[in-house]
GROMACS .gro file of C-alpha atoms in nm:
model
  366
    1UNK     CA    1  -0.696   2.504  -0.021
    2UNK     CA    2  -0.929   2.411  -0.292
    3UNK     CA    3  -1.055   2.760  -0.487
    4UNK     CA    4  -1.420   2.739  -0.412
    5UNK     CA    5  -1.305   2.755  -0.033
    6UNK     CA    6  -1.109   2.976  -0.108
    7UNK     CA    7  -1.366   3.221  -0.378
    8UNK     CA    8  -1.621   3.131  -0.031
    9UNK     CA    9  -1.382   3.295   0.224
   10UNK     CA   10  -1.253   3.591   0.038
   11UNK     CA   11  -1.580   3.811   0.108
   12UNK     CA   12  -1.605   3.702   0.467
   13UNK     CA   13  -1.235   3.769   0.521
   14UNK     CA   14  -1.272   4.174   0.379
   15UNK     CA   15  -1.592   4.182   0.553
   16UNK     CA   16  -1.423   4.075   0.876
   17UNK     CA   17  -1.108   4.339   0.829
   18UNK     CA   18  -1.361   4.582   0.755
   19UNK     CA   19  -1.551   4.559   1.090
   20UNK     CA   20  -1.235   4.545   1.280
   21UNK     CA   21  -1.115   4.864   1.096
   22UNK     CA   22  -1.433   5.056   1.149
   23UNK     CA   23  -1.373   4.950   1.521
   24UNK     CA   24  -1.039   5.049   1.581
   25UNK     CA   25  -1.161   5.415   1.440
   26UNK     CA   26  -1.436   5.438   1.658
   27UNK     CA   27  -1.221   5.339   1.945
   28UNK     CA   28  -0.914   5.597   1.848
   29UNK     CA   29  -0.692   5.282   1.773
   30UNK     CA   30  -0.392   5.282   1.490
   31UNK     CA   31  -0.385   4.879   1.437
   32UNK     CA   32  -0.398   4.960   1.033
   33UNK     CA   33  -0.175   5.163   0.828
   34UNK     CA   34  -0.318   5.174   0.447
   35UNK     CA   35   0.048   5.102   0.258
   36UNK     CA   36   0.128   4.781   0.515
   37UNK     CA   37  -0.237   4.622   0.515
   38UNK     CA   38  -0.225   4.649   0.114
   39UNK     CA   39   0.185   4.443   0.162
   40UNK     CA   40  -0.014   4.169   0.380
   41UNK     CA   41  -0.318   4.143   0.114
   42UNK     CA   42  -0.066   4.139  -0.160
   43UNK     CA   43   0.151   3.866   0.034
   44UNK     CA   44  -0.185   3.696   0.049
   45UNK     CA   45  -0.298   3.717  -0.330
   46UNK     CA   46   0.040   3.607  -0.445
   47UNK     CA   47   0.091   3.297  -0.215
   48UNK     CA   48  -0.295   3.203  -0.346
   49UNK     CA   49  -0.189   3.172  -0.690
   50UNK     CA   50   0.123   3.063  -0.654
   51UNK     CA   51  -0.055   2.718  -0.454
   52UNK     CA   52  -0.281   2.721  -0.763
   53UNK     CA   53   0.031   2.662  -0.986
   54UNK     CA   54   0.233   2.452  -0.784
   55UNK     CA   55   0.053   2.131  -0.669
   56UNK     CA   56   0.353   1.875  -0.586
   57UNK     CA   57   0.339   1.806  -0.204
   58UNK     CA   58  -0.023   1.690  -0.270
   59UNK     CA   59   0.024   1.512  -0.536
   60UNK     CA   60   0.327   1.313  -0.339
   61UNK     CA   61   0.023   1.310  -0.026
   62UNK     CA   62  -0.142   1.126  -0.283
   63UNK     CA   63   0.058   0.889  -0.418
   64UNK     CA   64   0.208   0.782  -0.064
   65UNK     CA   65  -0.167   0.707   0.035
   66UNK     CA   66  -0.234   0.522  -0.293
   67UNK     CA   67   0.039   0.304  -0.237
   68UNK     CA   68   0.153   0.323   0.074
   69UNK     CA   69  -0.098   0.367   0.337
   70UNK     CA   70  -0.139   0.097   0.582
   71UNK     CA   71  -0.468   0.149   0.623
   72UNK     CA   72  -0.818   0.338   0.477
   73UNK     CA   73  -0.971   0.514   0.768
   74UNK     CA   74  -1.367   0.547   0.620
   75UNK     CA   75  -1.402   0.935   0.552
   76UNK     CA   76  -1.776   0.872   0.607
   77UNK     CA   77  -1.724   0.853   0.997
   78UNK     CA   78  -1.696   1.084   1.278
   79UNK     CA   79  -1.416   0.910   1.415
   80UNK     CA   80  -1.185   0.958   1.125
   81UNK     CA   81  -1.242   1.321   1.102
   82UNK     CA   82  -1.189   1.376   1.443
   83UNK     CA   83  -0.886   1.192   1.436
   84UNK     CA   84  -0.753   1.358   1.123
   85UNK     CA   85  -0.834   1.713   1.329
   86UNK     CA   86  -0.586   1.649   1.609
   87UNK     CA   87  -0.332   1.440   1.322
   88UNK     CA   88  -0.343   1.793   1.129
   89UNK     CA   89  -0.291   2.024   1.389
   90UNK     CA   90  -0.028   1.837   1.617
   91UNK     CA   91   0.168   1.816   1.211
   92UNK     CA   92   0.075   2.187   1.149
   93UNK     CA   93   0.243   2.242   1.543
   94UNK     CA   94   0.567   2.071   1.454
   95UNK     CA   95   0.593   2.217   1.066
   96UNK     CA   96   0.546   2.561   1.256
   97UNK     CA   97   0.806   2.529   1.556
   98UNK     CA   98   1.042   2.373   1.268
   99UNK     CA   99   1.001   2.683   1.029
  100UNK     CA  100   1.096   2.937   1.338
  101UNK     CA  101   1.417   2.728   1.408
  102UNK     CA  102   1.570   2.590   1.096
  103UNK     CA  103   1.683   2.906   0.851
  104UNK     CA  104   1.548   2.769   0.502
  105UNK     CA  105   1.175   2.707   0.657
  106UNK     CA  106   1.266   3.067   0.820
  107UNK     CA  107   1.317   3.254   0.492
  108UNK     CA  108   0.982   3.147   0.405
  109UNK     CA  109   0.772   3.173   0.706
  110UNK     CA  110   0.885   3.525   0.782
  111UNK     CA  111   0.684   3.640   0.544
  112UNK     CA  112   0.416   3.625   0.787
  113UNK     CA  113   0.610   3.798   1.060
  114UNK     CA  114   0.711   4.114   0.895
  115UNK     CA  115   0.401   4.295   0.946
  116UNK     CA  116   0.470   4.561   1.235
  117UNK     CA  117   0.124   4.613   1.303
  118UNK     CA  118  -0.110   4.352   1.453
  119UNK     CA  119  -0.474   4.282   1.265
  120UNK     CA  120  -0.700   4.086   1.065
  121UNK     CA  121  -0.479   4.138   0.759
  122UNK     CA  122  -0.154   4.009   0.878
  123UNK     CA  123  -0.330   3.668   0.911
  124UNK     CA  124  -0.331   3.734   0.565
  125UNK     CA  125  -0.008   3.744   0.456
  126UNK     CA  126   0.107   3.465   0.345
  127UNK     CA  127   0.445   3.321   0.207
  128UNK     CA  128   0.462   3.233  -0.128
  129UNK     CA  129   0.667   2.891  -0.056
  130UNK     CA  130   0.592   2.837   0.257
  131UNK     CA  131   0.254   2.497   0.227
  132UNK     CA  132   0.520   2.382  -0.056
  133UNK     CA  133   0.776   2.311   0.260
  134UNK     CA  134   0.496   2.253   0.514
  135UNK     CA  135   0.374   1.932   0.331
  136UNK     CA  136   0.645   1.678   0.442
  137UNK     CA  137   0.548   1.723   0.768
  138UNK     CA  138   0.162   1.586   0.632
  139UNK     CA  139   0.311   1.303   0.487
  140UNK     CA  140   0.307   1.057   0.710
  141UNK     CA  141  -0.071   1.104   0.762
  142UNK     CA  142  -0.122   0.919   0.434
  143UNK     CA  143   0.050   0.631   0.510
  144UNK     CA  144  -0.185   0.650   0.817
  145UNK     CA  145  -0.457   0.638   0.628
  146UNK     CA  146  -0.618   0.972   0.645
  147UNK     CA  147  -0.776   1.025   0.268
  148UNK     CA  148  -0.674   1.356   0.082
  149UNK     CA  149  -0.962   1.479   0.046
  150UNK     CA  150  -0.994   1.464   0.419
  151UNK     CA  151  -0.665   1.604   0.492
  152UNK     CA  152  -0.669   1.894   0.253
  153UNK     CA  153  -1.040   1.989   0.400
  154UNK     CA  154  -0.921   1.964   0.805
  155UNK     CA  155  -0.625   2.134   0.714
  156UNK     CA  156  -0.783   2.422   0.547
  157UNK     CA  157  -1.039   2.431   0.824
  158UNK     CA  158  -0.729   2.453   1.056
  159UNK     CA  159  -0.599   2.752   0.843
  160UNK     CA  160  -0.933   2.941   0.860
  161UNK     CA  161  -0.953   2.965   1.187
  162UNK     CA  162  -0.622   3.132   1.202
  163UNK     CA  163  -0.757   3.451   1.056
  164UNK     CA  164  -0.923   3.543   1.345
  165UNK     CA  165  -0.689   3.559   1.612
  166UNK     CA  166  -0.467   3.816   1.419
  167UNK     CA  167  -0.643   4.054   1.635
  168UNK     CA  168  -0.559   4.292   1.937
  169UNK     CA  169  -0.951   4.430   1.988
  170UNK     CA  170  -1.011   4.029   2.153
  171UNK     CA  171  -0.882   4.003   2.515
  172UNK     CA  172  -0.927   3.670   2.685
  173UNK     CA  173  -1.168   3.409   2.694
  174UNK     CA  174  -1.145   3.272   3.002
  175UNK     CA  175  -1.105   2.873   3.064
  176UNK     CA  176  -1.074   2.868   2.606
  177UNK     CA  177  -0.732   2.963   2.686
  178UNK     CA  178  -0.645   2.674   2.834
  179UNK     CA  179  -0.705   2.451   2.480
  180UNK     CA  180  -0.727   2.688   2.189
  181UNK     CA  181  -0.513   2.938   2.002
  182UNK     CA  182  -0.611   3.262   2.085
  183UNK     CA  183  -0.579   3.588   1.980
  184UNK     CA  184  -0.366   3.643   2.325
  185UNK     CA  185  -0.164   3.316   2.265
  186UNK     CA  186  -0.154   3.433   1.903
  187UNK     CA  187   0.002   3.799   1.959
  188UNK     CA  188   0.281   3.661   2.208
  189UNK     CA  189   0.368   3.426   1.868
  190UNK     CA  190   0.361   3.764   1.667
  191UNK     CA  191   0.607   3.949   1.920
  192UNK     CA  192   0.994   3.971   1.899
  193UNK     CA  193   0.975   4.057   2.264
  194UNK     CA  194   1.312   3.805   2.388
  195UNK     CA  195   1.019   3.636   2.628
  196UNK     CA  196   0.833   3.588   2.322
  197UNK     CA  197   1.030   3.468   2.053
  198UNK     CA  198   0.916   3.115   1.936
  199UNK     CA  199   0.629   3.073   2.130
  200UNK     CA  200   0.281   2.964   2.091
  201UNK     CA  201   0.328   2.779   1.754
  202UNK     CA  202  -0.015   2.627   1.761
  203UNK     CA  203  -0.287   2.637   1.496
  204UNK     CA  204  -0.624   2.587   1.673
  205UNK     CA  205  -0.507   2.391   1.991
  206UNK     CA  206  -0.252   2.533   2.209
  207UNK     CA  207  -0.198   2.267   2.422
  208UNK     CA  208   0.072   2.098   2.211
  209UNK     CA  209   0.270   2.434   2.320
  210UNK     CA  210   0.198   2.299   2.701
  211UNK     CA  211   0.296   1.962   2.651
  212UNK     CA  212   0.634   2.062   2.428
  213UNK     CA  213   0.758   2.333   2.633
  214UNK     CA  214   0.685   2.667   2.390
  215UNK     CA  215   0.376   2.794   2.560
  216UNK     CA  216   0.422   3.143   2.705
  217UNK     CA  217   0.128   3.357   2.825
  218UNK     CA  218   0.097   3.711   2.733
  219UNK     CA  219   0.193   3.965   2.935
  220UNK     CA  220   0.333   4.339   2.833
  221UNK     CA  221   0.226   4.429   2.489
  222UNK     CA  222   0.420   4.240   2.165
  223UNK     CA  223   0.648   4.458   1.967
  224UNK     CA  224   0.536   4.311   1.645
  225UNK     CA  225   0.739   4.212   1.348
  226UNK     CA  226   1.089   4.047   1.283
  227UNK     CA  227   1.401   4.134   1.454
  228UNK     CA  228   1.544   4.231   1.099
  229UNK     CA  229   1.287   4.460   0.966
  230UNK     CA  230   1.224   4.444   0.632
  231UNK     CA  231   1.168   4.808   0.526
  232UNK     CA  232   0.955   4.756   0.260
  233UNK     CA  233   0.590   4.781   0.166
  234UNK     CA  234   0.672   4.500  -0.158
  235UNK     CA  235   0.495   4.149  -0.138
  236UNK     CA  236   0.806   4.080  -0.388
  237UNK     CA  237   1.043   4.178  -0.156
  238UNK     CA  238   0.872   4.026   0.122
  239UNK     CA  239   0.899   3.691  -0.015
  240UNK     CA  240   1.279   3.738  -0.168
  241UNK     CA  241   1.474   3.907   0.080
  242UNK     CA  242   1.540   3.640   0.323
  243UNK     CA  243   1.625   3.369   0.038
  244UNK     CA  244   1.891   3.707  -0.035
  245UNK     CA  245   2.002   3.728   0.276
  246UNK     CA  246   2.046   3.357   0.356
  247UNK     CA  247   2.215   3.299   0.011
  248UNK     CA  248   2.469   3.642   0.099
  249UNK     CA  249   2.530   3.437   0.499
  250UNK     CA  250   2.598   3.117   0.258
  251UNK     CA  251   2.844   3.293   0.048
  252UNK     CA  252   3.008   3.449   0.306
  253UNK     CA  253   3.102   3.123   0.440
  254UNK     CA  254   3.482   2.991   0.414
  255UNK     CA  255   3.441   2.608   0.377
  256UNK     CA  256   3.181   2.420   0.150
  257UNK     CA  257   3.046   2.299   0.472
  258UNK     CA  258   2.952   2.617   0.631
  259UNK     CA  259   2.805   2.751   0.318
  260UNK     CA  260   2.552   2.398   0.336
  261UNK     CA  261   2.516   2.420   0.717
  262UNK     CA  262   2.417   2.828   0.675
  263UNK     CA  263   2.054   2.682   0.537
  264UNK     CA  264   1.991   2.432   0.845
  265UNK     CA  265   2.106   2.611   1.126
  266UNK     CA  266   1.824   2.904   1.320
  267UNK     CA  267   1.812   3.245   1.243
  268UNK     CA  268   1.993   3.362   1.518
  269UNK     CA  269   2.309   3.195   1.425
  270UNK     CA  270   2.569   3.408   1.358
  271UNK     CA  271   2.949   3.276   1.223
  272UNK     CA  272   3.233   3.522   1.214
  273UNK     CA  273   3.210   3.575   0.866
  274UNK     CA  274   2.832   3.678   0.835
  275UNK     CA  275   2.760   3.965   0.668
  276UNK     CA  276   2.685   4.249   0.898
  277UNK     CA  277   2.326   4.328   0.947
  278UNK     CA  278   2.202   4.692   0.764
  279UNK     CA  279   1.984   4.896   0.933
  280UNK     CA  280   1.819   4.907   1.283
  281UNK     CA  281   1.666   4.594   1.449
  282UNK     CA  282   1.333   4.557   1.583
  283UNK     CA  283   1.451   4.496   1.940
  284UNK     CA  284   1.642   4.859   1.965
  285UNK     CA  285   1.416   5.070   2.225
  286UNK     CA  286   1.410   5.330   2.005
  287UNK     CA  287   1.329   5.185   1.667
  288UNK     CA  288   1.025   5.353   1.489
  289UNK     CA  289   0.810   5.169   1.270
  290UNK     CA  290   0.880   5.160   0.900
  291UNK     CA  291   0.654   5.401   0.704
  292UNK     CA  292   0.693   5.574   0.350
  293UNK     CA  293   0.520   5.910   0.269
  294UNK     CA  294   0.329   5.882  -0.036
  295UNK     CA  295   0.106   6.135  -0.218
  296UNK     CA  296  -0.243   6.016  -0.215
  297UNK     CA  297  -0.225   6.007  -0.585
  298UNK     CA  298   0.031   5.719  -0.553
  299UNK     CA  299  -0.157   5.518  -0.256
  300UNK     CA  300  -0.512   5.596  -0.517
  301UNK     CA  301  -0.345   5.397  -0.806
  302UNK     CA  302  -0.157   5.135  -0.581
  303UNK     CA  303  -0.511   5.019  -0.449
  304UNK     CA  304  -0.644   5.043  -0.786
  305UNK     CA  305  -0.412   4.804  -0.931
  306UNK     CA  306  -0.430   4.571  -0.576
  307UNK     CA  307  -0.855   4.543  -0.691
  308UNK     CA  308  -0.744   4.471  -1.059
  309UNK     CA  309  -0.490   4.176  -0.901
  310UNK     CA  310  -0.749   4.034  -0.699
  311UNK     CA  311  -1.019   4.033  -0.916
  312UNK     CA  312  -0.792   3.890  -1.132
  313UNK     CA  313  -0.704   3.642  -0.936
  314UNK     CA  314  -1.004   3.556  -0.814
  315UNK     CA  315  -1.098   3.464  -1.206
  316UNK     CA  316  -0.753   3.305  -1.231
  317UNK     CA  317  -0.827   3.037  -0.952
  318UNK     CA  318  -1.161   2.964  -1.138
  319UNK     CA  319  -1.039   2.888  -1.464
  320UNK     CA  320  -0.664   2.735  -1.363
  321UNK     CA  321  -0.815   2.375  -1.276
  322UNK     CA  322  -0.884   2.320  -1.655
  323UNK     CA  323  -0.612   2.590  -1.828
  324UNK     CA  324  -0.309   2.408  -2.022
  325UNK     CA  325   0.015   2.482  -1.857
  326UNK     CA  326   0.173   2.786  -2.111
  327UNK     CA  327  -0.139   3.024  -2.010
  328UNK     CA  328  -0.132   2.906  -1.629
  329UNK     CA  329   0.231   2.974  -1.558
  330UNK     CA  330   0.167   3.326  -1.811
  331UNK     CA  331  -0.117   3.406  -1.602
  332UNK     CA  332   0.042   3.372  -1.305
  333UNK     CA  333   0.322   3.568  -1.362
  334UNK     CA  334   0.130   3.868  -1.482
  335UNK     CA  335  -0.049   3.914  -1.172
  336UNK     CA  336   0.231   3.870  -0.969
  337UNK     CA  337   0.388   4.086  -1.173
  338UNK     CA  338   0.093   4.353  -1.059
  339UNK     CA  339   0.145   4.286  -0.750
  340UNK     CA  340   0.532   4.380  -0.740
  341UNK     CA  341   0.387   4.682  -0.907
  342UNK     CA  342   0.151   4.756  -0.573
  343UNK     CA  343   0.483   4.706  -0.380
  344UNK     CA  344   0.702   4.956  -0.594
  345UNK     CA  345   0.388   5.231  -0.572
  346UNK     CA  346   0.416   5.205  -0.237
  347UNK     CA  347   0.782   5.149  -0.143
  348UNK     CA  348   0.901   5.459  -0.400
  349UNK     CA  349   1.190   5.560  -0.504
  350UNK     CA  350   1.486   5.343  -0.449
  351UNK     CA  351   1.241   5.110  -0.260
  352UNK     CA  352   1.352   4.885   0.030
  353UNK     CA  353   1.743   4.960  -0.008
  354UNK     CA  354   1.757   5.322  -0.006
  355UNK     CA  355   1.546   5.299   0.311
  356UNK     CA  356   1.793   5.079   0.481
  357UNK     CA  357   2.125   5.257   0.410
  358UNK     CA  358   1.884   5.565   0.544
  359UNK     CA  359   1.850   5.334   0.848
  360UNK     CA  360   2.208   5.241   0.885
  361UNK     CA  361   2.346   5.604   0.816
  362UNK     CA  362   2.129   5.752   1.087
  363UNK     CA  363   2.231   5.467   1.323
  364UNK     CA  364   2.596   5.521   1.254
  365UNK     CA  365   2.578   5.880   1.329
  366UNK     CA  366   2.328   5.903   1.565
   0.00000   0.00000   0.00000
């Protein structure tokens, strides 16, 4: 995503959250809790500059079409964008399903899924490695012949209009159901419901889901979230822990060819020698949503230093297109480094890990 879409579609995406908030108050709703919308913006902020800094899967995109394409489709006509549209999404479909079934694309996308609430801001959270392990599946559209410039602009299009079916205040809409992503479709993709577990992994159509065989309609209400909570409130920790826990399941492992295998197989997998799981799951019928008391003191300076990161940010993806490499990478790592802050305000003492031997303890003896 190129930064003046992005510096474009920050205001309208607040905006947007901000409507939806004001709505869910008027209508006695509790879709937003203040410490896990600030972990999804954070998620968001972070992955932003981290695709600002690391640029290789284009760059390959590139090169592939340079030299490899078999032919130039004209990016002056209709045609071509309209076939690079349904080229985009029907990759985005398969780099999605992929990342819910094979455990290394897993540790990244659940970024996205750890959110146990349901709105506007979960759309933005966003893993910090995730587009750097989406792009082989863009590849082959440059040797196709689909310019970058087109490809980066339809998929960023296709990413937009995500964001607004991360929503529970939009029902249905009728006979659009049939061909688009939908908040509906969207929230069934969200749940960790069994009947909803790797479902709907469309980006704006959904009837690659219908052809493929991982449509599901939605029925009762999503549990949102993954089926190993995180227990955190840390954009840090969202984007580490599963990389932890894959490389612990890896290490576990007896022979050199289970510890390689660990990375490729889904995340259900389980071998007799994987570590056992702390804390509750997200499937128990009595599990209560992870929260952390804070003094209002704490939550005041946590989304003062969030506004300092983004503004920060936001003048970091302005300047990094002409900034050598020793300030870009220092840059970068001092705002994430105020993000992790954000996440340590808000997670408080003994962060993520004291809350899930809490978890366990109370599981064991209750």
């Amino acid at each position: 995503m190129s930064p003046s879409l992005i510096l474009f579609a920050v205001p309208a995406f607040f905006a947007l959250i901000g409507v939806e908030l004001w709505l869910c108050r008027r209508r006695g709703r509790r879709d937003y809790r203040f410490s896990d919308a600030l972990a999804n913006l954070s998620c968001g902020v972070g992955q932003q500059i981290v695709v600002s800094i690391v640029s290789a899967g284009v760059l390959v995109y590139v090169v592939l079409f340079e030299r490899a394409a078999l032919v130039r489709l004209p990016p002056g006509a209709v045609s071509s964008w309209a076939a690079c549209f349904v080229a985009v999404d029907f990759c985005y479909y398969w780099a999605h399903r992929a990342s819910h079934r094979v455990n290394f694309m897993w540790a990244a996308h659940a970024v996205h899924h750890q959110s146990e609430d349901y709105n506007l801001s979960v759309a933005l959270r966003q893993s910090w490695l995730q587009r750097a392990l989406f792009w082989p599946f863009f590849w082959p559209l440059a040797v196709l012949g689909f310019p970058p410039a087109m490809l980066v602009t339809t998929y960023t299009l296709n990413i937009l209009y995500q964001f607004w079916i991360h929503t529970q205040l939009v029902r249905r809409l009728g006979p659009l159901e049939w061909v688009l992503n939908t908040p509906s479709h969207h929230r069934v993709h969200h749940g960790v419901d069994t009947e909803y577990l790797d479902r709907n992994h469309g980006g704006v159509l959904i009837v690659w889901d219908r052809l493929f065989g991982t449509f599901c309609a939605e029925g009762a209400p999503p549990r949102y979230g993954v089926v190993q909570p995180l227990a955190s409130f840390s954009a840090l920790r969202a984007n580490v822990a599963p990389w932890r826990r894959l490389a612990r399941m890896a290490a576990a492992e007896p022979r050199l060819s289970g510890k390689l295998l660990v990375w490729f197989r889904p995340p259900e997998w389980r071998s007799n020698a994987t570590p056992r799981d702390e804390g509750p799951l997200r499937t128990d019928p009595d599990y209560a949503l992870h929260d952390v008391a804070r003094p209002r003191g704490v939550r005041a300076l946590a989304g003062a230093l969030f506004v300092t990161a983004l503004l920060g940010a936001i003048a970091f993806l302005y300047a990094s297109p002409g900034m050598a490499a020793g300030p870009l990478w220092a840059g970068a790592a001092v705002l994430l480094a105020v993000l992790a802050a954000v996440g340590a305000l808000l997670d408080g003492p003994g962060g993520a890990g004291a809350a899930a031997r809490r978890a366990l303890l109370a599981r064991q003896t209750g």
